[in-house]
């Protein structure tokens, strides 16, 4: 019985002690404004994004999360901003986040009302700096510097 318990613990450790892959999107409207969402869980502004679903690639996840959280349509992914993997970047879980800049269009509307309370577009000079969820301040700083980060 003890051996069976050890095997069970090993299997659970393999399954649950691996980072989760997610995306963050820096959505840029035709007029240059950047779209942010207000998260329900902590009330902070954030980049739209989320966990990559089983069977999805990153572009599909970006398109889906963008539509669910902002109502916007992905026109094209412009560039990779970075891959952020610090174990403490997300207070809930260890996640690896692939961040992209995206050209978007459409009307802003929240469809995922369980996670998002508000969606708003900001000109770069008026972004709520220092008040963003997770490590999204850092992601935006790297984006504005034109960097591609592996952190």
Short mmCIF file of C-alpha atoms in Angstrom, two decimals, residues 3-113:
data_model
loop_
_atom_site.label_atom_id
_atom_site.label_comp_id
_atom_site.label_asym_id
_atom_site.label_seq_id
_atom_site.Cartn_x
_atom_site.Cartn_y
_atom_site.Cartn_z
CA UNK A 3 4.43 1.79 -2.58
CA UNK A 4 1.12 2.53 -4.31
CA UNK A 5 0.88 5.84 -2.39
CA UNK A 6 4.43 6.78 -3.49
CA UNK A 7 3.59 6.04 -7.12
CA UNK A 8 0.40 8.12 -6.81
CA UNK A 9 2.34 11.04 -5.34
CA UNK A 10 4.89 10.84 -8.15
CA UNK A 11 2.20 10.84 -10.85
CA UNK A 12 0.36 13.78 -9.23
CA UNK A 13 3.66 15.66 -8.95
CA UNK A 14 4.37 15.14 -12.63
CA UNK A 15 0.87 16.26 -13.63
CA UNK A 16 0.41 19.24 -11.31
CA UNK A 17 3.92 20.57 -10.78
CA UNK A 18 4.53 21.81 -14.30
CA UNK A 19 4.04 25.40 -15.43
CA UNK A 20 0.88 26.32 -17.31
CA UNK A 21 1.24 28.01 -20.71
CA UNK A 22 -0.69 31.20 -21.34
CA UNK A 23 -0.78 34.29 -23.50
CA UNK A 24 -0.98 38.03 -23.01
CA UNK A 25 -2.01 40.26 -25.89
CA UNK A 26 -1.03 43.88 -26.41
CA UNK A 27 -4.02 44.83 -28.60
CA UNK A 28 -3.45 47.96 -30.67
CA UNK A 29 -6.43 49.68 -32.29
CA UNK A 30 -6.09 51.50 -35.65
CA UNK A 31 -5.82 54.85 -33.79
CA UNK A 32 -2.87 53.60 -31.70
CA UNK A 33 -4.75 53.04 -28.45
CA UNK A 34 -3.95 49.95 -26.40
CA UNK A 35 -6.82 47.92 -25.00
CA UNK A 36 -6.81 46.75 -21.38
CA UNK A 37 -9.28 44.77 -19.33
CA UNK A 38 -10.20 45.20 -15.66
CA UNK A 39 -9.97 41.85 -13.88
CA UNK A 40 -12.78 40.81 -11.55
CA UNK A 41 -10.50 38.84 -9.21
CA UNK A 42 -8.25 41.73 -8.15
CA UNK A 43 -9.85 44.84 -9.71
CA UNK A 44 -6.64 45.76 -11.55
CA UNK A 45 -6.14 46.61 -15.20
CA UNK A 46 -4.41 43.93 -17.27
CA UNK A 47 -3.59 42.84 -20.77
CA UNK A 48 -6.15 40.43 -22.19
CA UNK A 49 -5.08 36.82 -22.33
CA UNK A 50 -5.27 33.52 -20.57
CA UNK A 51 -4.40 29.85 -20.57
CA UNK A 52 -3.80 28.05 -23.84
CA UNK A 53 -6.46 25.36 -24.18
CA UNK A 54 -5.62 21.76 -24.97
CA UNK A 55 -5.23 21.38 -28.75
CA UNK A 56 -4.71 25.12 -29.35
CA UNK A 57 -1.65 26.84 -30.74
CA UNK A 58 -0.63 30.31 -29.54
CA UNK A 59 -2.27 32.27 -32.41
CA UNK A 60 -5.58 30.47 -31.87
CA UNK A 61 -5.41 31.14 -28.13
CA UNK A 62 -4.64 34.83 -28.78
CA UNK A 63 -7.64 35.12 -31.13
CA UNK A 64 -10.00 33.34 -28.69
CA UNK A 65 -8.91 35.19 -25.53
CA UNK A 66 -9.02 38.54 -27.32
CA UNK A 67 -12.60 37.91 -28.50
CA UNK A 68 -13.79 36.58 -25.11
CA UNK A 69 -12.30 39.35 -23.02
CA UNK A 70 -12.58 42.40 -25.30
CA UNK A 71 -14.98 41.55 -28.13
CA UNK A 72 -12.28 42.59 -30.60
CA UNK A 73 -11.18 40.74 -33.70
CA UNK A 74 -7.55 39.84 -34.34
CA UNK A 75 -6.36 41.34 -37.63
CA UNK A 76 -2.80 40.07 -37.29
CA UNK A 77 -0.10 39.32 -34.76
CA UNK A 78 2.57 41.95 -35.37
CA UNK A 79 5.42 40.60 -33.26
CA UNK A 80 6.54 38.51 -30.33
CA UNK A 81 7.20 40.76 -27.34
CA UNK A 82 8.52 38.05 -25.08
CA UNK A 83 8.22 34.85 -23.12
CA UNK A 84 7.91 35.42 -19.37
CA UNK A 85 8.50 32.43 -17.11
CA UNK A 86 9.49 33.63 -13.63
CA UNK A 87 7.81 31.28 -11.12
CA UNK A 88 6.37 34.24 -9.16
CA UNK A 89 5.05 36.29 -12.13
CA UNK A 90 1.49 35.10 -11.50
CA UNK A 91 0.43 34.95 -7.84
CA UNK A 92 -1.92 32.01 -8.48
CA UNK A 93 0.23 29.50 -10.37
CA UNK A 94 3.57 29.06 -12.08
CA UNK A 95 2.77 30.07 -15.65
CA UNK A 96 4.77 30.71 -18.77
CA UNK A 97 3.31 33.63 -20.68
CA UNK A 98 3.86 34.26 -24.40
CA UNK A 99 3.26 37.98 -25.06
CA UNK A 100 2.43 39.31 -28.51
CA UNK A 101 1.55 42.65 -30.04
CA UNK A 102 -1.63 42.41 -32.10
CA UNK A 103 -3.38 44.63 -34.58
CA UNK A 104 -7.09 44.51 -33.70
CA UNK A 105 -10.41 45.94 -34.86
CA UNK A 106 -14.07 45.99 -33.89
CA UNK A 107 -16.21 47.16 -31.02
CA UNK A 108 -15.09 46.60 -27.44
CA UNK A 109 -17.41 44.46 -25.38
CA UNK A 110 -16.88 42.05 -22.48
CA UNK A 111 -18.13 38.54 -23.20
CA UNK A 112 -16.36 36.75 -20.34
CA UNK A 113 -18.15 38.51 -17.47
#
